[in-house]
Amino acid sequence: MEQNVHDNEAVETPNRNGARESIFFGANLTFTTTGEKLAVRVRNISSGGMMVDCTIGGAIGDVVIADVKNVGKVRGRIAWAVPPRMGIAFDHTINASLARVKV
């Protein structure tokens, strides 16, 4: 597994009322059980998770690796799914404001 991926046991999801960065950008998800890769559009992101638009849904609890621009690879789980959107709860908090930084 890649070094920059958080691969520890899941931790409690931070309070969902945390500040979210409303932003639209592309990201990639990899489902850990199948290796399937999925391009998604991030609608908002916070330190504890993100909401994405996607063409193929996953099941609640599926473990994914999200490759988020300027943040890197973050391990998380599908927290909810209502097509065409789903929520990903990260296993560890991130600095979501990095996603807004232009490359």
Short mmCIF file of C-alpha atoms in Angstrom, two decimals:
data_model
loop_
_atom_site.label_atom_id
_atom_site.label_comp_id
_atom_site.label_asym_id
_atom_site.label_seq_id
_atom_site.Cartn_x
_atom_site.Cartn_y
_atom_site.Cartn_z
CA MET A 1 0.00 0.00 0.00
CA GLU A 2 1.20 3.51 -0.71
CA GLN A 3 3.03 5.37 2.01
CA ASN A 4 0.95 8.52 2.08
CA VAL A 5 -2.33 6.67 2.63
CA HIS A 6 -3.66 6.57 6.18
CA ASP A 7 -4.22 2.86 6.76
CA ASN A 8 -4.93 2.72 10.48
CA GLU A 9 -8.19 1.53 11.94
CA ALA A 10 -11.10 3.89 11.42
CA VAL A 11 -11.45 6.64 13.96
CA GLU A 12 -14.57 8.47 15.00
CA THR A 13 -15.80 10.87 12.35
CA PRO A 14 -15.36 14.48 13.44
CA ASN A 15 -18.45 16.60 14.00
CA ARG A 16 -20.27 16.94 10.66
CA ASN A 17 -21.04 20.56 11.53
CA GLY A 18 -17.43 21.52 10.84
CA ALA A 19 -16.58 24.10 8.19
CA ARG A 20 -16.92 22.81 4.65
CA GLU A 21 -15.13 24.19 1.62
CA SER A 22 -17.72 24.50 -1.16
CA ILE A 23 -15.76 23.89 -4.32
CA PHE A 24 -15.99 21.89 -7.52
CA PHE A 25 -13.00 19.86 -8.69
CA GLY A 26 -12.21 16.37 -9.88
CA ALA A 27 -10.86 13.60 -7.68
CA ASN A 28 -10.36 9.86 -8.00
CA LEU A 29 -11.63 7.12 -5.72
CA THR A 30 -10.22 3.61 -5.55
CA PHE A 31 -12.35 0.93 -3.91
CA THR A 32 -9.98 -1.14 -1.75
CA THR A 33 -11.87 -4.43 -2.07
CA THR A 34 -12.07 -4.47 -5.88
CA GLY A 35 -9.38 -2.03 -7.01
CA GLU A 36 -12.04 -0.28 -9.11
CA LYS A 37 -11.18 3.33 -9.86
CA LEU A 38 -13.85 6.00 -10.17
CA ALA A 39 -13.55 9.62 -11.27
CA VAL A 40 -15.79 11.88 -9.18
CA ARG A 41 -16.54 15.58 -8.83
CA VAL A 42 -16.10 16.96 -5.33
CA ARG A 43 -18.98 19.28 -4.37
CA ASN A 44 -17.74 20.14 -0.88
CA ILE A 45 -14.99 19.06 1.44
CA SER A 46 -14.27 19.43 5.14
CA SER A 47 -11.59 18.15 7.48
CA GLY A 48 -13.63 14.99 8.10
CA GLY A 49 -15.06 14.12 4.69
CA MET A 50 -16.47 15.16 1.35
CA MET A 51 -19.57 14.97 -0.81
CA VAL A 52 -19.07 13.85 -4.41
CA ASP A 53 -21.05 13.50 -7.62
CA CYS A 54 -20.47 10.11 -9.18
CA THR A 55 -21.81 7.92 -11.95
CA ILE A 56 -21.40 4.64 -10.06
CA GLY A 57 -22.39 4.36 -6.44
CA GLY A 58 -20.81 2.35 -3.72
CA ALA A 59 -22.29 0.67 -0.70
CA ILE A 60 -22.34 2.27 2.72
CA GLY A 61 -19.24 1.13 4.56
CA ASP A 62 -17.13 0.47 1.44
CA VAL A 63 -13.53 1.52 2.06
CA VAL A 64 -12.09 3.91 -0.52
CA ILE A 65 -8.87 5.78 -1.11
CA ALA A 66 -9.61 9.32 -2.26
CA ASP A 67 -6.91 11.06 -4.26
CA VAL A 68 -7.64 14.74 -3.57
CA LYS A 69 -5.69 17.51 -5.30
CA ASN A 70 -3.15 19.26 -3.08
CA VAL A 71 -4.06 16.93 -0.19
CA GLY A 72 -2.99 13.54 -1.50
CA LYS A 73 -4.44 10.13 -0.82
CA VAL A 74 -6.84 9.80 2.07
CA ARG A 75 -8.50 6.61 3.29
CA GLY A 76 -12.19 6.75 4.15
CA ARG A 77 -15.54 4.99 4.02
CA ILE A 78 -18.77 5.66 2.20
CA ALA A 79 -21.02 7.17 4.86
CA TRP A 80 -24.13 7.62 2.71
CA ALA A 81 -25.16 7.23 -0.90
CA VAL A 82 -28.12 8.82 -2.68
CA PRO A 83 -27.49 8.71 -6.43
CA PRO A 84 -25.97 10.64 -8.03
CA ARG A 85 -24.12 11.71 -4.85
CA MET A 86 -22.37 10.07 -1.94
CA GLY A 87 -20.57 11.12 1.20
CA ILE A 88 -17.12 9.92 2.16
CA ALA A 89 -16.06 10.05 5.84
CA PHE A 90 -12.28 10.23 6.12
CA ASP A 91 -10.51 7.97 8.61
CA HIS A 92 -8.33 10.92 9.67
CA THR A 93 -8.80 14.65 9.50
CA ILE A 94 -7.21 16.62 6.67
CA ASN A 95 -6.50 20.28 5.97
CA ALA A 96 -9.42 20.85 3.56
CA SER A 97 -8.33 24.39 2.72
CA LEU A 98 -5.39 22.90 0.79
CA ALA A 99 -7.88 21.73 -1.85
CA ARG A 100 -8.57 25.41 -2.71
CA VAL A 101 -4.91 26.24 -3.32
CA LYS A 102 -4.14 26.65 -7.03
CA VAL A 103 -1.34 24.47 -8.29
#
